[in-house]
Coordinates of C-alpha atoms in Angstrom, one line a residue:
Chain A
M163 CA 2.7 13.6 -9.7
S164 CA 0.6 14.9 -6.6
V165 CA 0.3 11.5 -5.1
Q166 CA 0.8 11.2 -1.5
Q167 CA 1.6 8.2 0.0
S168 CA -1.6 6.9 1.7
G169 CA -1.3 5.6 5.2
A170 CA -1.3 1.9 6.0
V171 CA -4.3 1.9 8.2
S172 CA -6.6 3.6 5.4
D173 CA -5.1 1.2 2.9
A174 CA -6.0 -1.8 5.5
M175 CA -9.5 -0.5 5.8
V176 CA -9.9 -0.3 2.1
I177 CA -8.4 -4.0 1.7
T178 CA -10.9 -5.1 4.6
W179 CA -13.8 -3.4 2.5
R180 CA -12.7 -5.3 -0.7
N181 CA -12.9 -8.7 1.0
L182 CA -16.1 -8.2 3.3
K183 CA -17.8 -6.9 -0.5
R184 CA -16.9 -10.3 -2.0
I185 CA -18.6 -12.6 0.9
P186 CA -22.1 -11.9 -0.1
R187 CA -20.7 -12.2 -3.6
I188 CA -19.7 -15.7 -3.5
P189 CA -22.4 -16.9 -1.0
E190 CA -21.5 -20.8 -1.0
L191 CA -18.2 -20.4 0.3
A192 CA -19.9 -19.0 3.6
I193 CA -23.0 -21.6 3.4
F194 CA -20.7 -24.7 3.2
A195 CA -18.4 -23.4 5.8
I196 CA -21.8 -22.7 8.0
L197 CA -23.2 -26.5 6.9
Q198 CA -20.2 -28.2 7.8
S199 CA -19.8 -26.8 11.2
I200 CA -24.0 -28.0 12.0
M201 CA -23.3 -31.2 10.5
F202 CA -20.2 -32.2 13.3
V203 CA -23.2 -30.9 15.2
L204 CA -26.2 -33.0 14.4
L205 CA -23.8 -35.9 14.0
F206 CA -22.2 -35.8 17.8
A207 CA -25.1 -34.2 19.5
F208 CA -27.5 -37.1 17.9
V209 CA -25.4 -40.1 16.4
F210 CA -22.4 -40.5 18.7
G211 CA -23.2 -38.5 21.4
G212 CA -25.3 -40.4 23.5
A213 CA -22.1 -42.9 23.6
I214 CA -20.1 -40.5 25.0
P215 CA -20.2 -40.7 28.5
L216 CA -19.2 -37.8 30.3
P217 CA -17.1 -38.1 33.5
G218 CA -18.8 -35.7 36.4
G219 CA -21.8 -36.0 33.9
G220 CA -23.6 -33.2 32.1
D221 CA -25.4 -32.2 28.9
Y222 CA -23.4 -33.5 25.6
K223 CA -24.8 -30.7 23.5
E224 CA -23.6 -28.1 26.1
F225 CA -19.9 -30.1 25.9
L226 CA -20.3 -30.7 22.3
M227 CA -21.1 -26.6 21.3
P228 CA -17.9 -24.7 22.1
G229 CA -16.1 -27.7 20.9
I230 CA -17.8 -26.9 17.1
F231 CA -16.8 -23.3 17.8
A232 CA -13.3 -24.0 18.4
Q233 CA -13.3 -26.2 15.7
T234 CA -14.5 -24.1 13.0
I235 CA -12.5 -20.8 14.0
A236 CA -9.2 -23.5 13.6
F237 CA -10.9 -24.1 10.4
A238 CA -10.5 -20.2 9.4
S239 CA -7.2 -20.6 8.2
A240 CA -8.4 -22.7 5.4
T241 CA -10.2 -19.6 4.4
T242 CA -7.9 -17.1 4.9
A243 CA -5.3 -19.4 2.6
I244 CA -7.6 -20.0 -0.1
G245 CA -8.6 -16.8 -0.5
M246 CA -4.9 -15.1 -0.2
T247 CA -3.6 -18.3 -2.9
D248 CA -7.0 -17.2 -5.4
D249 CA -5.5 -13.4 -5.2
M250 CA -2.0 -14.5 -6.2
G251 CA -3.5 -16.7 -9.0
K252 CA -5.8 -14.1 -10.6
G253 CA -3.0 -11.8 -10.7
L254 CA -4.9 -9.6 -8.4
I255 CA -1.4 -9.7 -5.8
D256 CA 0.8 -8.1 -8.6
R257 CA -1.5 -5.6 -9.1
F258 CA -1.7 -4.5 -5.5
R259 CA 2.2 -4.5 -5.5
S260 CA 2.3 -2.3 -8.6
L261 CA 0.5 0.1 -6.3
P262 CA 2.4 3.0 -4.5
M263 CA 0.3 1.5 -1.3
S264 CA 1.3 0.2 1.9
R265 CA 2.2 -3.2 1.2
S266 CA 1.4 -5.0 5.1
A267 CA -2.3 -3.6 4.0
V268 CA -3.1 -6.3 1.9
L269 CA -2.6 -8.6 4.7
S270 CA -3.6 -7.0 7.6
G271 CA -6.8 -5.9 5.8
R272 CA -7.3 -9.3 4.5
T273 CA -7.1 -10.8 8.2
V274 CA -9.2 -8.2 9.9
A275 CA -11.7 -9.1 7.1
D276 CA -11.6 -12.8 7.7
T277 CA -12.0 -12.2 11.3
I278 CA -15.1 -10.1 10.6
Y279 CA -16.4 -13.0 8.3
Q280 CA -15.8 -15.8 11.2
A281 CA -17.6 -13.7 13.5
G282 CA -20.7 -13.9 10.8
I283 CA -20.1 -17.2 11.5
L284 CA -20.0 -18.0 15.3
V285 CA -23.5 -15.9 15.3
V286 CA -24.8 -18.3 13.5
L287 CA -23.7 -21.4 14.7
M288 CA -24.4 -20.1 18.4
L289 CA -28.1 -19.7 17.2
A290 CA -27.7 -23.0 15.7
G291 CA -26.7 -24.4 19.4
L292 CA -29.4 -22.8 21.1
V293 CA -31.6 -24.5 18.8
V294 CA -30.0 -28.1 19.5
G295 CA -30.0 -27.2 23.2
W296 CA -26.5 -25.7 24.0
R297 CA -27.0 -22.5 27.0
V298 CA -25.1 -20.0 28.6
H299 CA -25.1 -20.4 32.4
N300 CA -22.5 -17.5 33.0
G301 CA -22.6 -13.5 33.1
L302 CA -22.1 -11.4 30.0
A303 CA -18.7 -10.7 31.1
E304 CA -17.7 -14.0 31.0
F305 CA -19.7 -14.7 27.8
L306 CA -17.7 -11.8 25.9
L307 CA -14.6 -13.2 27.1
A308 CA -15.0 -16.3 25.3
V309 CA -16.4 -14.5 22.0
A310 CA -12.8 -12.8 22.1
L311 CA -10.7 -15.5 23.0
L312 CA -12.7 -17.2 20.1
L313 CA -12.1 -14.1 18.0
G314 CA -8.8 -13.1 18.9
F315 CA -7.8 -17.1 18.2
A316 CA -9.5 -16.4 14.5
H317 CA -7.4 -13.5 13.7
V318 CA -4.4 -15.4 14.5
M319 CA -5.2 -18.4 12.2
A320 CA -5.9 -16.0 9.3
W321 CA -2.0 -15.5 9.8
L322 CA -1.4 -18.9 9.5
G323 CA -3.3 -18.7 6.6
I324 CA -2.2 -16.4 4.9
W325 CA 1.8 -17.7 5.3
I326 CA 0.1 -21.2 3.8
G327 CA -1.8 -19.3 1.0
L328 CA 1.5 -17.6 -0.2
S329 CA 3.6 -21.0 0.0
V330 CA 1.4 -23.0 -2.1
P331 CA 0.9 -22.9 -5.7
N332 CA -2.6 -23.3 -6.3
T333 CA -6.1 -23.4 -3.8
E334 CA -6.4 -27.1 -4.3
T335 CA -3.0 -27.5 -2.2
A336 CA -4.1 -24.8 0.1
Q337 CA -7.5 -26.7 0.6
Q338 CA -5.3 -30.1 1.4
L339 CA -2.7 -28.9 3.7
T340 CA -5.3 -27.0 5.8
F341 CA -7.6 -29.9 6.1
V342 CA -4.6 -32.4 6.9
T343 CA -3.1 -30.2 9.5
I344 CA -6.1 -28.7 11.2
F345 CA -8.3 -31.8 11.1
P346 CA -5.9 -33.7 13.1
L347 CA -5.8 -30.9 15.7
T348 CA -9.4 -30.5 16.0
F349 CA -10.2 -34.6 16.8
I350 CA -6.9 -35.2 19.0
S351 CA -8.7 -33.0 21.2
N352 CA -11.7 -32.3 23.7
V353 CA -13.6 -31.2 21.2
F354 CA -15.9 -34.2 20.8
V355 CA -14.7 -36.3 23.4
P356 CA -13.5 -35.9 27.4
P357 CA -9.8 -36.3 27.0
A358 CA -9.8 -38.8 29.4
S359 CA -11.0 -41.5 27.0
L360 CA -7.7 -41.5 24.6
P361 CA -4.8 -43.5 24.3
A362 CA -2.4 -42.2 27.0
I363 CA -0.2 -41.6 24.1
L364 CA -2.6 -38.9 22.5
Q365 CA -3.5 -37.3 26.2
P366 CA -0.2 -34.9 26.5
I367 CA -1.3 -33.7 22.8
A368 CA -4.9 -33.5 23.2
E369 CA -4.2 -31.4 26.6
W370 CA -1.8 -28.9 25.1
N371 CA -3.5 -28.7 21.9
P372 CA -4.2 -25.1 21.3
V373 CA -7.9 -26.1 20.3
S374 CA -8.2 -28.4 23.0
T375 CA -7.4 -25.1 25.4
L376 CA -9.6 -22.7 23.1
T377 CA -12.7 -25.0 23.8
A378 CA -11.7 -25.5 27.4
A379 CA -11.6 -21.8 28.0
T380 CA -14.8 -21.1 26.4
R381 CA -16.4 -24.0 28.1
E382 CA -15.1 -22.7 31.2
L383 CA -16.6 -19.4 30.7
F384 CA -20.2 -20.2 28.9
G385 CA -20.2 -22.3 32.2
N386 CA -20.5 -25.8 30.3
P387 CA -19.4 -29.1 31.1
N388 CA -15.7 -29.1 31.2
P389 CA -14.7 -32.4 32.1
Y390 CA -10.8 -31.7 31.4
V391 CA -9.3 -30.3 34.2
G392 CA -6.6 -32.5 35.3
D393 CA -3.3 -31.6 37.1
G394 CA -1.5 -30.2 34.3
I395 CA -1.2 -26.4 33.7
P396 CA -3.5 -26.2 30.4
G397 CA -6.1 -27.6 32.3
Q398 CA -5.4 -25.5 35.3
Y399 CA -5.5 -22.2 33.3
P400 CA -6.4 -22.9 29.7
I401 CA -7.4 -19.2 29.4
L402 CA -4.1 -18.1 29.8
V403 CA -2.4 -20.9 27.8
T404 CA -5.0 -19.9 25.2
L405 CA -3.6 -16.5 25.2
A406 CA -0.2 -17.6 25.2
W407 CA -1.1 -20.1 22.3
M408 CA -2.2 -16.8 20.5
V409 CA 0.9 -15.0 21.1
V410 CA 3.2 -17.5 20.2
F411 CA 1.3 -18.2 16.7
L412 CA 0.9 -14.7 15.9
V413 CA 4.6 -13.9 17.1
I414 CA 5.8 -16.9 14.3
F415 CA 3.2 -16.7 11.8
A416 CA 2.6 -12.8 11.2
P417 CA 6.6 -11.9 10.6
L418 CA 6.9 -15.2 8.5
A419 CA 3.5 -14.3 6.3
I420 CA 5.0 -10.8 6.1
R421 CA 8.3 -11.6 4.4
K422 CA 6.5 -14.2 2.2
Y423 CA 4.7 -11.5 1.0
R424 CA 8.1 -9.1 0.4
N425 CA 9.7 -12.0 -1.4
T426 CA 7.0 -13.4 -3.4
S427 CA 8.7 -11.4 -6.5
R428 CA 10.1 -14.6 -7.2
Chain B
M37 CA 14.5 14.1 -25.0
T38 CA 15.1 12.4 -21.9
N39 CA 14.5 8.5 -21.8
A40 CA 11.4 7.4 -19.4
I41 CA 12.9 4.1 -19.1
E42 CA 16.5 3.1 -19.4
A43 CA 17.7 -0.7 -18.7
E44 CA 21.2 -1.6 -18.6
G45 CA 22.6 -5.5 -18.7
L46 CA 19.1 -6.6 -16.9
V47 CA 19.5 -10.1 -16.2
K48 CA 16.9 -12.4 -13.9
V49 CA 18.3 -16.5 -13.5
Y50 CA 15.3 -18.4 -12.2
P51 CA 17.0 -21.5 -10.1
A52 CA 16.3 -24.8 -10.9
R53 CA 13.7 -26.6 -9.3
R54 CA 11.5 -30.1 -9.3
G55 CA 11.6 -31.2 -13.0
S56 CA 13.2 -28.3 -14.5
T57 CA 16.4 -27.0 -15.3
E58 CA 17.6 -23.5 -14.5
V59 CA 16.7 -20.9 -16.7
R60 CA 17.9 -17.7 -17.8
A61 CA 15.1 -15.7 -18.2
L62 CA 16.7 -12.2 -19.3
D63 CA 20.2 -12.4 -20.0
G64 CA 21.6 -8.7 -20.4
V65 CA 18.6 -6.8 -21.7
D66 CA 19.3 -2.8 -22.6
L67 CA 16.5 -0.6 -23.3
Q68 CA 15.7 3.0 -23.9
V69 CA 12.3 4.6 -24.4
P70 CA 12.5 8.2 -25.0
Q71 CA 9.4 10.2 -23.0
G72 CA 6.3 10.3 -25.2
T73 CA 7.1 7.4 -27.5
V74 CA 5.9 3.7 -27.7
L75 CA 8.3 0.7 -27.9
G76 CA 6.8 -2.9 -28.6
L77 CA 8.6 -5.5 -27.1
L78 CA 8.2 -8.0 -29.4
G79 CA 8.7 -11.6 -28.9
P80 CA 7.2 -15.5 -28.3
N81 CA 5.9 -16.9 -25.3
G82 CA 9.1 -17.2 -22.9
A83 CA 11.4 -14.8 -24.8
G84 CA 11.6 -12.5 -21.6
K85 CA 9.0 -10.1 -22.5
T86 CA 6.8 -10.8 -19.1
T87 CA 10.1 -10.9 -16.9
T88 CA 11.3 -7.5 -18.5
V89 CA 8.0 -5.9 -17.5
R90 CA 7.4 -7.3 -13.9
I91 CA 11.3 -5.8 -13.2
L92 CA 10.4 -2.4 -14.9
T93 CA 7.2 -2.4 -13.0
T94 CA 9.1 -3.1 -9.4
L95 CA 7.1 -6.8 -8.9
L96 CA 10.7 -8.5 -9.7
R97 CA 14.2 -7.7 -8.6
P98 CA 16.8 -8.0 -11.3
D99 CA 19.5 -10.2 -10.6
A100 CA 22.0 -7.7 -12.2
G101 CA 21.7 -4.6 -14.1
R102 CA 20.1 -1.5 -13.5
A103 CA 17.0 0.5 -14.4
T104 CA 15.4 3.6 -13.8
V105 CA 11.7 4.0 -15.0
A106 CA 10.7 7.9 -15.0
G107 CA 13.9 8.7 -13.4
Y108 CA 13.6 6.8 -10.7
D109 CA 15.5 3.0 -9.9
V110 CA 13.4 0.0 -10.0
V111 CA 15.0 -1.4 -6.6
T112 CA 16.2 1.3 -4.7
Q113 CA 13.1 3.9 -5.4
S114 CA 10.2 1.1 -6.0
N115 CA 7.9 3.5 -4.4
E116 CA 8.4 6.3 -6.4
V117 CA 8.1 4.2 -9.8
R118 CA 4.9 3.0 -8.5
A119 CA 3.6 6.2 -8.0
S120 CA 4.7 7.2 -11.6
I121 CA 3.2 4.2 -13.4
G122 CA 0.5 2.5 -14.8
L123 CA 0.5 -1.4 -15.4
S124 CA -2.1 -3.7 -16.9
G125 CA -0.9 -7.3 -16.9
Q126 CA -1.3 -10.3 -19.2
Y127 CA -4.0 -11.8 -16.8
A128 CA -6.8 -9.0 -16.4
A129 CA -5.9 -8.5 -12.6
V130 CA -8.7 -7.4 -11.4
D131 CA -11.3 -8.4 -9.0
E132 CA -14.1 -10.6 -10.1
N133 CA -16.3 -10.7 -7.6
L134 CA -16.5 -7.1 -7.3
T135 CA -18.3 -4.8 -9.5
G136 CA -16.5 -2.6 -12.2
W137 CA -16.9 0.5 -10.2
E138 CA -16.0 -0.8 -7.2
N139 CA -12.6 -2.3 -8.3
L140 CA -11.6 1.4 -9.8
Y141 CA -13.0 3.0 -6.5
M142 CA -10.5 0.7 -4.4
F143 CA -7.2 1.1 -6.7
G144 CA -8.3 5.1 -6.7
R145 CA -8.3 4.4 -2.8
L146 CA -5.1 2.6 -2.5
Y147 CA -3.1 5.1 -5.2
G148 CA -3.9 7.2 -2.1
M149 CA -6.7 9.6 -3.4
P150 CA -9.5 10.7 -1.0
K151 CA -13.0 8.8 -1.2
A152 CA -14.7 11.5 -3.4
D153 CA -11.9 11.9 -5.7
A154 CA -11.7 8.1 -6.2
K155 CA -15.5 8.2 -6.4
M156 CA -15.2 10.7 -9.2
R157 CA -12.8 9.1 -10.8
A158 CA -14.2 5.6 -11.1
N159 CA -17.4 7.1 -12.9
E160 CA -14.5 8.9 -15.2
L161 CA -12.8 6.1 -16.1
L162 CA -15.9 3.9 -16.4
E163 CA -17.2 6.6 -19.3
Q164 CA -13.8 7.1 -21.0
F165 CA -14.0 3.3 -21.3
T166 CA -17.6 2.9 -22.3
L167 CA -18.3 0.8 -19.5
A168 CA -20.6 2.9 -17.9
D169 CA -23.7 0.6 -18.0
A170 CA -22.0 -2.3 -16.8
G171 CA -20.0 -0.3 -13.9
G172 CA -22.4 -1.9 -11.8
R173 CA -22.3 -5.3 -12.4
T174 CA -19.5 -7.8 -10.9
I175 CA -16.5 -8.5 -13.4
K176 CA -17.3 -12.0 -13.9
T177 CA -20.6 -11.2 -15.7
Y178 CA -17.7 -9.1 -18.3
S179 CA -17.0 -10.6 -21.6
G180 CA -13.1 -10.7 -22.5
G181 CA -12.5 -7.1 -24.2
M182 CA -14.9 -5.5 -21.1
R183 CA -12.0 -7.3 -18.7
R184 CA -9.4 -5.7 -20.6
R185 CA -10.6 -2.5 -20.8
L186 CA -11.8 -2.3 -17.2
D187 CA -8.2 -3.6 -16.6
L188 CA -6.4 -1.2 -18.6
A189 CA -8.8 1.8 -16.9
A190 CA -7.5 0.6 -13.5
A191 CA -4.1 0.9 -14.8
L192 CA -5.0 4.4 -15.6
I193 CA -6.3 5.6 -12.2
G194 CA -3.6 7.7 -11.0
K195 CA -3.0 9.5 -14.6
P196 CA 0.2 7.9 -15.2
N197 CA 2.4 9.3 -18.2
L198 CA 4.0 6.6 -18.2
L199 CA 1.9 2.7 -18.9
F200 CA 3.2 -0.9 -19.5
L201 CA 0.6 -3.0 -21.2
D202 CA 1.6 -6.7 -20.7
E203 CA 0.1 -8.5 -23.9
P204 CA -3.1 -5.8 -23.9
T205 CA -4.9 -7.8 -26.3
T206 CA -4.1 -11.6 -26.1
G207 CA -7.3 -13.6 -26.4
L208 CA -9.0 -11.1 -27.8
D209 CA -11.2 -11.5 -30.5
P210 CA -10.4 -9.3 -33.6
R211 CA -13.1 -7.1 -33.3
S212 CA -12.5 -6.1 -29.2
R213 CA -8.5 -5.8 -30.4
L214 CA -9.2 -3.2 -32.8
G215 CA -11.0 -1.8 -30.0
M216 CA -8.6 -2.0 -28.2
W217 CA -5.9 -0.6 -30.2
D218 CA -8.5 2.4 -30.7
V219 CA -8.3 3.0 -27.1
I220 CA -4.3 2.7 -26.8
R221 CA -3.7 5.1 -29.6
G222 CA -6.0 8.0 -27.8
L223 CA -3.8 7.2 -24.7
V224 CA -0.8 7.6 -26.8
R225 CA -1.8 11.0 -28.7
E226 CA -2.4 12.4 -25.1
G227 CA 1.6 11.8 -24.8
T228 CA 1.5 9.0 -22.5
T229 CA 5.1 6.6 -22.8
L230 CA 3.9 3.1 -23.2
L231 CA 5.9 0.1 -23.3
L232 CA 4.2 -2.6 -24.8
T233 CA 4.7 -6.2 -25.0
T234 CA 2.9 -8.3 -27.8
Q235 CA 3.4 -11.8 -29.7
Y236 CA 1.7 -10.1 -32.3
L237 CA 3.9 -8.6 -35.4
E238 CA 1.0 -6.3 -36.4
E239 CA 0.2 -4.8 -33.3
A240 CA 3.8 -3.7 -33.0
D241 CA 3.6 -2.7 -36.4
E242 CA 0.3 -0.7 -35.6
L243 CA 0.9 0.6 -32.1
A244 CA 4.9 0.8 -31.9
D245 CA 7.3 3.7 -32.5
T246 CA 10.0 1.6 -32.2
I247 CA 10.1 -2.4 -32.0
A248 CA 12.7 -4.4 -29.9
V249 CA 12.7 -8.2 -31.0
V250 CA 13.1 -10.5 -27.9
D251 CA 14.1 -13.9 -27.9
T252 CA 15.5 -15.9 -25.3
G253 CA 15.7 -13.4 -23.0
K254 CA 17.8 -10.6 -25.2
I255 CA 17.4 -8.1 -27.6
I256 CA 18.6 -8.9 -31.0
A257 CA 17.1 -6.3 -33.0
Q258 CA 15.5 -2.7 -32.3
G259 CA 14.7 -0.1 -35.2
T260 CA 11.2 0.9 -36.2
A261 CA 9.2 -1.5 -38.4
D262 CA 10.3 0.0 -41.6
E263 CA 14.1 -0.5 -40.3
L264 CA 13.5 -4.0 -39.4
K265 CA 11.7 -4.8 -42.5
A266 CA 14.6 -3.1 -44.5
Q267 CA 16.9 -5.9 -42.9
V268 CA 15.3 -8.6 -44.6
G269 CA 15.4 -7.1 -47.8
G270 CA 12.8 -6.6 -50.6
E271 CA 9.4 -8.1 -51.3
R272 CA 7.9 -11.3 -51.0
I273 CA 6.1 -13.8 -53.6
E274 CA 3.8 -16.1 -51.7
V275 CA 2.1 -18.9 -53.7
V276 CA -0.5 -21.0 -52.5
V277 CA -0.9 -24.2 -54.8
R278 CA -4.2 -26.3 -55.2
D279 CA -2.8 -29.7 -54.9
R280 CA -0.5 -30.7 -52.2
A281 CA 1.6 -33.1 -54.2
M282 CA 2.0 -30.2 -56.7
L283 CA 4.0 -28.7 -53.6
P284 CA 7.7 -30.2 -54.4
A285 CA 7.5 -29.2 -58.2
A286 CA 6.1 -25.6 -57.2
R287 CA 9.1 -25.4 -55.0
E288 CA 11.6 -26.2 -57.3
L289 CA 10.4 -24.0 -59.6
L290 CA 9.9 -21.1 -57.4
G291 CA 13.6 -21.5 -55.9
S292 CA 15.0 -21.0 -59.8
A293 CA 13.1 -17.9 -60.0
A294 CA 13.3 -16.4 -57.0
A295 CA 16.5 -15.6 -54.5
G296 CA 17.3 -17.2 -51.8
E297 CA 15.8 -19.9 -49.6
V298 CA 12.1 -21.1 -50.6
E299 CA 9.8 -21.3 -47.5
F300 CA 6.7 -23.7 -47.6
D301 CA 4.0 -25.2 -45.3
E302 CA 3.1 -28.3 -46.1
H303 CA -0.6 -27.5 -44.1
T304 CA -1.6 -24.5 -46.2
R305 CA 0.0 -25.2 -49.2
R306 CA 2.0 -21.9 -49.1
L307 CA 5.3 -21.0 -50.4
T308 CA 7.0 -17.8 -49.9
A309 CA 10.6 -16.8 -51.6
A310 CA 12.1 -13.1 -51.7
S311 CA 11.5 -11.7 -55.2
T312 CA 14.3 -10.1 -57.1
G313 CA 11.9 -8.7 -59.8
G314 CA 9.2 -7.5 -58.7
A315 CA 5.8 -7.8 -60.7
Q316 CA 7.5 -8.7 -63.9
Q317 CA 8.9 -11.8 -62.3
L318 CA 5.1 -12.6 -60.9
V319 CA 4.0 -12.6 -64.3
A320 CA 7.0 -15.0 -65.8
I321 CA 6.3 -17.5 -62.4
V322 CA 2.3 -17.6 -62.9
Q323 CA 3.3 -18.6 -66.7
A324 CA 5.9 -21.2 -65.4
M325 CA 3.2 -23.1 -63.0
G326 CA 0.6 -22.8 -65.5
D327 CA 3.1 -24.6 -68.1
A328 CA 4.3 -26.7 -65.9
G329 CA 0.8 -28.2 -64.7
I330 CA 0.4 -26.7 -61.1
E331 CA -2.5 -25.2 -60.4
I332 CA -2.5 -21.9 -58.3
D333 CA -5.2 -21.1 -55.8
D334 CA -3.5 -17.5 -54.8
I335 CA -0.3 -15.8 -55.7
T336 CA 0.5 -12.2 -54.3
L337 CA 3.4 -10.0 -53.8
R338 CA 3.8 -8.6 -50.6
R339 CA 6.0 -6.2 -48.5
P340 CA 8.0 -8.4 -45.6
T341 CA 6.3 -8.7 -42.6
L342 CA 7.9 -8.7 -39.2
D343 CA 7.1 -12.6 -39.2
D344 CA 9.3 -12.3 -42.0
V345 CA 12.0 -10.5 -40.1
F346 CA 11.6 -12.7 -37.0
L347 CA 12.0 -15.7 -38.8
T348 CA 15.4 -14.0 -40.4
L349 CA 17.0 -12.7 -37.2
T350 CA 16.3 -16.3 -35.3
G351 CA 15.6 -19.0 -37.5
H352 CA 12.0 -19.5 -36.4
H353 CA 8.2 -18.2 -36.8
T354 CA 7.2 -16.1 -34.0
A355 CA 4.4 -18.2 -32.8
D356 CA 7.0 -21.1 -31.8
E357 CA 7.2 -21.5 -28.0
T358 CA 10.3 -22.1 -26.6
V359 CA 10.1 -21.8 -22.8
E360 CA 6.8 -21.1 -20.7
E361 CA 7.4 -17.9 -19.1
N362 CA 5.0 -17.2 -16.2
V363 CA 6.7 -18.8 -13.5

C-alpha cells in the first residue's frame, strides 16, 4: 500500500468543500433560515417596535438589526447540530472514520463550512436591513470588526453545534434541543427590548448573556442605538466580553466535540 | 498461506440502557481468513455480524480479545488498518446530496490522493460500475441498486486488497442482487480477500469459500457450504399439500415414511423431512398420499440448504430475528 497520510489541513479543506457543495442542493435550509430572521425583522420593526420606546431615543429598526444578526448567528449551532446528526444517522461518519484521514478534519471542515454559510446568510440579512432602514454610521474598520465578531461567534457556535449533534440520537432531538436552549438566550437579552425594561431578576442574565454582549458590541461598532450601557463590565466593554465568551466557548466545546467524536465508536 | 484477517476471542458488550438490558453482542469470536479467500459471515439480525465487521474495520473497540487485519492490530495500528481496507456498510454511506462523481472524488482525496489521481480514479470507478452516465447526478436520484454500486465503488477507492462488505445486497431487488454478485465475483477473481456478511444463505453459498455461521455473538459452525450441508445429513423431501385440513394427516404419513422430525409450515402448506430412501421413497410417498386422499400440489427431493443447516444448528430459522443489532 503506497498511501500516504494526508494532512489534517487538506482533509479539512475537502470536508469544507463537501459541506459547501451541499448548500445549493438543499436550498430550502438556507431559505428558511433567512425567512425566519426576516420574519423577526418584520414582526418587531413593524408590529411590536412601535410600542417599544428606546431610552435615549434612536430608531428602533437601527436598534433591532444588530440583534437580529446576533440571533441568527446564535442559531448557527442548530444548523451544525442537525447536519452532524444527519451525517451520523446516514452512516457517512462511519465512512469517514473508516478512511485513513485526519479525524479532526471532519469537525474542523464542517465548522469552517458552516461559518462561510453563515457569512452568506449575514449578507442577505444586511441587505434586508438596508431595505427596512438600518444604516451603518461608523467607518469601514468598525464595520469589518463587527462582521469579524459575528463570524467568529458563528464559528464558536458551530463547535457547540457539533457537540450537541454528536450527543443526540436524531435530527429531531438536535433541532428541539438547540431551539429550547438558544431561543430563551436570544429573548432574555437586549436583542428586541432595552434590557432596562426587563424584570430585575432577569437583568443580570440579559446583561451577561453572550447574545447580548455580541449585540451590544455590534451596535456600538455599527453606530446604532445601544441603550445598554450600564455600570457593569459587559455594558462598558461589550467587545472584550464577547471575545472572552468566544474563547470560553471554544475552549469548552471544541475539546468536548473532538472527544465525543473519538468516542462515537460506542 | 498467511491470514489477511485473524481474530481471537472478540467480545463486545453494550451496556444496559434505558429500556434495555446489557447486550453481549459478541461473546468470543475467533476468525481466520486466508489471503485471497472469501469468508461469509452468516446469521440473522442481531447475531453479531455487523459488530464483528465494525471491530475489524476499527470503527469499534473490542472489550476483550484481539484482531489483526492485513497484519496490523485493529486497536493499536488502526490507521494502518484503515489504509489497507475498503468497507461498504449495511447502509449506503455516501452523501446523497453530492453527485456520484463528487462522492468518489471526495473519498479519493480523503484517502490521500492528489487531485488529478482522485479525479482519474473517480472516472475509472464510475466506468467500472456502469455508473458513468449517472456520475453527474446527485445520489438522491439513484435507485437502490445504483446506490449500492456507488457505495461499493467508494470502498474500492484506494484499491484495497482486503474488502469488508456488510450485507451488500440487503433490500435489493433480485435483478440488482444478481448484478451485485457479478461485481463481487469479479473483485474476488482479481485476488481481493473478502469478508462478507449476509442473512441470505443463498448469497453465502454463491460467493463464499468458507462460511461461518453466527448466532447470538458466537460462531457456531464453520466450513465450506458442502461441509455444513453434510452436517445435516442427506436429501430432503418437501411436500406441498393442496388442502390445509390435510396437513396433520400428511404430517403423520411423512413422519412414518421418512426419518426424523417433520417440519411443517401452516401458511405455505409445506412439509419437510429428511429422506432416507431417495427417489424410491418419493414414489412410495406419492402413492401413499394418493391412497389416503391427500392431494399434492408439489413434491420434490432436494439437497439440504443452508437454512436446514441453520435450523439444525440453532433450532431456529435464519429469518427469526433476535435483538436489533444496529446500536
